[in-house]
Amino acid sequence: MLFNSYEFLVIFLPLVLFVYWQLSTNHRRAAIGWITLASFFFYGWQTPYFLTLLVGSLIANYTISTAMSRVACGGWLRRTLLLLGVVVNLGVIGYFKYSFFVVENVNFLVGTAFKWHQLILPTGISFYTFQQIAYLVDRYRDEIENYSFLDYCLFVTFFPQLIAGPIVHPKEMLPQFMSGETHPKASHFAVGLTIFFIGLFKKTFIADGLITLSGPVFDAAQQGHGSNLIDSWFAALAYTLQLYFDFSGYSDMAIGLGRMFGIRLPMNFNSPYKAVNIIEFWRCWHITLSRFLRDYIYFPLGGSRLGPSRRYLNLMATMLLGGLWHGAGWTYILWGALHGLFLIVNHSWIATKKRFGMDSLAPRWQHVALARSVTFAAVVAGWVVFRAPNLQSAGTMFQSMLGMNGVALPLKWLTGPENLLGVMTLLQTSGVMFSDLRVVHGRDEVIHLAALLAIVWFAPNTQQIMSDWEPVYETLSIDAAKRRLIWQPTPKWAFVCSVVTVLAILQISRATEFLYFQF
């Protein structure tokens, strides 16, 4: 079931909320049982087979965690049980997500002809698998108590974050369900509903509208057909913005849904395109995945404790695994390697500045603008690889973006071309062509992308707008200059939110999956 579908908005959500609030005041265990049952129904709505896999995973992981609680902390048996749990989880995700990729590449490298069908990837398997690994590790370290099986099921399957995150920790979630904060409150519903419909607007009105601006050029690259420089950059920027508003929209909707139930989910998205370096980008993009990779891969590998060389090796290994987590394909591995390289360069530059005493110099606004532009260009380059179905089409896109397939300026941009004949002739002798582009139909599309870029670079994000109402697990702040944009329960904001809601719902002509659902 999709958040952006009528059956979810009109039937499932109102019914689940109504019953939950009726039970939550005096029957906490029944309320927890109800929301857990609803989450199972939500997950199995389209493919019941995947629900069987999820239930089996829950039983196996809870059995192992319970067994760990019965043996001495730090003993060999406890370590063995943890290793067993991690291996089982990675084995399941490896079978469904990576087996075809491995067999395909073994056949290519060795010349064998093993037969293996590409399996349908269970929805959300990467998210709930990582979440259960985190639970096992925290239980191994005695950082959490041994919860009941019902509580454990709720922690893993809570439907607002089940399919595509955020990846949560039990110490963040379960104490909230046990506390009185989840009792019915009008503020919970008002804040949650506002955040949810802002997210829905981002998904249906903005992100889905960008598909037609990026798809044709990437599809042409998949067929081996290059595009001109303007088309290719326009498509790359359109996809960059599509992914931003799609994932930002999902994150808002998940946070809004959680808040309707009185639960504050951790922040998962914090204006990453405002980042002035790649380190900051990864602190703001898919925050809970970055946290998982840091806590359960980077730190156990040694982090930065073993010297610069080992630190850079750990960064590259972590980002390669992060890329592979997104999908079984060389493009994802290359994307992870690119960001690993970007992080190494970023840390090396910081170390160099510190060595020469430049780290204490306050950056001027020109330097900040340049740093943000360079970071954004690196991110766009990474998204091209991320979006491309294979390395060949990624290479074709980069050739086009470097102008190797020509530069074409659209005639529709020009007014009074008879007055520009001399300029056009001069440009044509330099290899510039004039044509009607496949993607850039005119100034409207350029203005559209420019407006969206201005929003992601300069406007406060949803959580900042709602910061007075503690929308997420963390504490947020907003610049004093932007405080006039903070949401308040006033008629003005009610009107604005009503318009956003109507526009978002009217765009649900066809429920499209969120981009991160495929991971």
Coordinates of N, CA and C in Angstrom, one line a residue, residues 127 164-166 202-203 207 241-253 268-269 272 284-289 326 383 514-516:
F127 N 15.6 -2.1 4.5 CA 15.3 -1.3 5.7 C 15.1 -2.1 7.0
A164 N 10.5 2.4 3.7 CA 11.6 3.1 3.3 C 12.2 4.0 4.3
G165 N 12.1 3.5 5.6 CA 12.8 4.3 6.6 C 11.9 5.4 7.2
P166 N 12.5 6.2 8.1 CA 13.9 6.1 8.6 C 14.2 4.8 9.3
K202 N 4.9 17.5 -2.1 CA 6.3 17.3 -2.7 C 6.3 16.1 -3.7
K203 N 5.7 15.0 -3.3 CA 5.7 13.8 -4.1 C 4.9 14.0 -5.3
A207 N 7.7 16.2 -7.5 CA 8.6 15.1 -7.9 C 8.0 14.3 -9.1
L241 N 16.6 16.9 -8.7 CA 15.5 17.5 -8.0 C 14.3 16.6 -7.8
Q242 N 14.1 15.7 -8.8 CA 13.0 14.7 -8.6 C 13.4 13.8 -7.4
L243 N 14.6 13.3 -7.3 CA 15.0 12.4 -6.2 C 14.9 13.2 -4.9
Y244 N 15.3 14.5 -4.9 CA 15.2 15.3 -3.7 C 13.8 15.4 -3.2
F245 N 12.9 15.8 -4.0 CA 11.5 16.0 -3.6 C 10.8 14.7 -3.3
D246 N 11.1 13.7 -4.0 CA 10.5 12.4 -3.8 C 10.9 11.8 -2.4
F247 N 12.2 11.8 -2.1 CA 12.7 11.3 -0.9 C 12.3 12.2 0.3
S248 N 12.5 13.5 0.0 CA 12.1 14.5 1.1 C 10.6 14.4 1.3
G249 N 9.8 14.2 0.3 CA 8.3 14.1 0.5 C 8.0 12.8 1.3
Y250 N 8.7 11.7 0.9 CA 8.4 10.5 1.7 C 8.8 10.7 3.2
S251 N 10.0 11.3 3.4 CA 10.4 11.5 4.8 C 9.4 12.3 5.6
D252 N 8.9 13.4 4.9 CA 7.9 14.2 5.6 C 6.6 13.4 5.9
M253 N 6.2 12.6 4.9 CA 5.0 11.8 5.2 C 5.2 10.8 6.3
N268 N 15.4 12.4 8.9 CA 16.0 11.6 7.9 C 16.5 12.4 6.7
F269 N 16.2 13.7 6.7 CA 16.4 14.6 5.6 C 16.5 16.0 6.0
P272 N 19.9 18.7 2.2 CA 21.3 18.2 1.9 C 21.9 19.0 0.8
C284 N 23.2 15.2 6.1 CA 21.9 15.7 5.9 C 21.1 14.8 4.9
W285 N 21.7 13.9 4.2 CA 21.0 13.1 3.2 C 20.8 11.7 3.9
H286 N 19.6 11.2 3.9 CA 19.4 9.8 4.5 C 20.1 9.7 5.8
I287 N 19.8 10.5 6.7 CA 20.5 10.7 7.9 C 20.6 9.3 8.7
T288 N 19.5 8.6 8.8 CA 19.5 7.4 9.6 C 20.3 6.3 8.9
L289 N 20.4 6.2 7.6 CA 21.3 5.3 6.9 C 22.7 5.7 7.2
H326 N 22.1 0.0 -1.8 CA 21.1 0.6 -2.6 C 20.6 -0.3 -3.7
W383 N 24.5 11.4 -8.9 CA 23.2 11.0 -9.2 C 23.0 10.5 -10.7
F514 N 7.5 5.5 -4.5 CA 8.6 6.4 -4.1 C 9.9 5.7 -4.6
L515 N 10.8 6.5 -5.0 CA 12.1 6.0 -5.6 C 12.8 5.1 -4.7
Y516 N 12.8 5.4 -3.4 CA 13.5 4.6 -2.4 C 12.8 3.3 -2.1

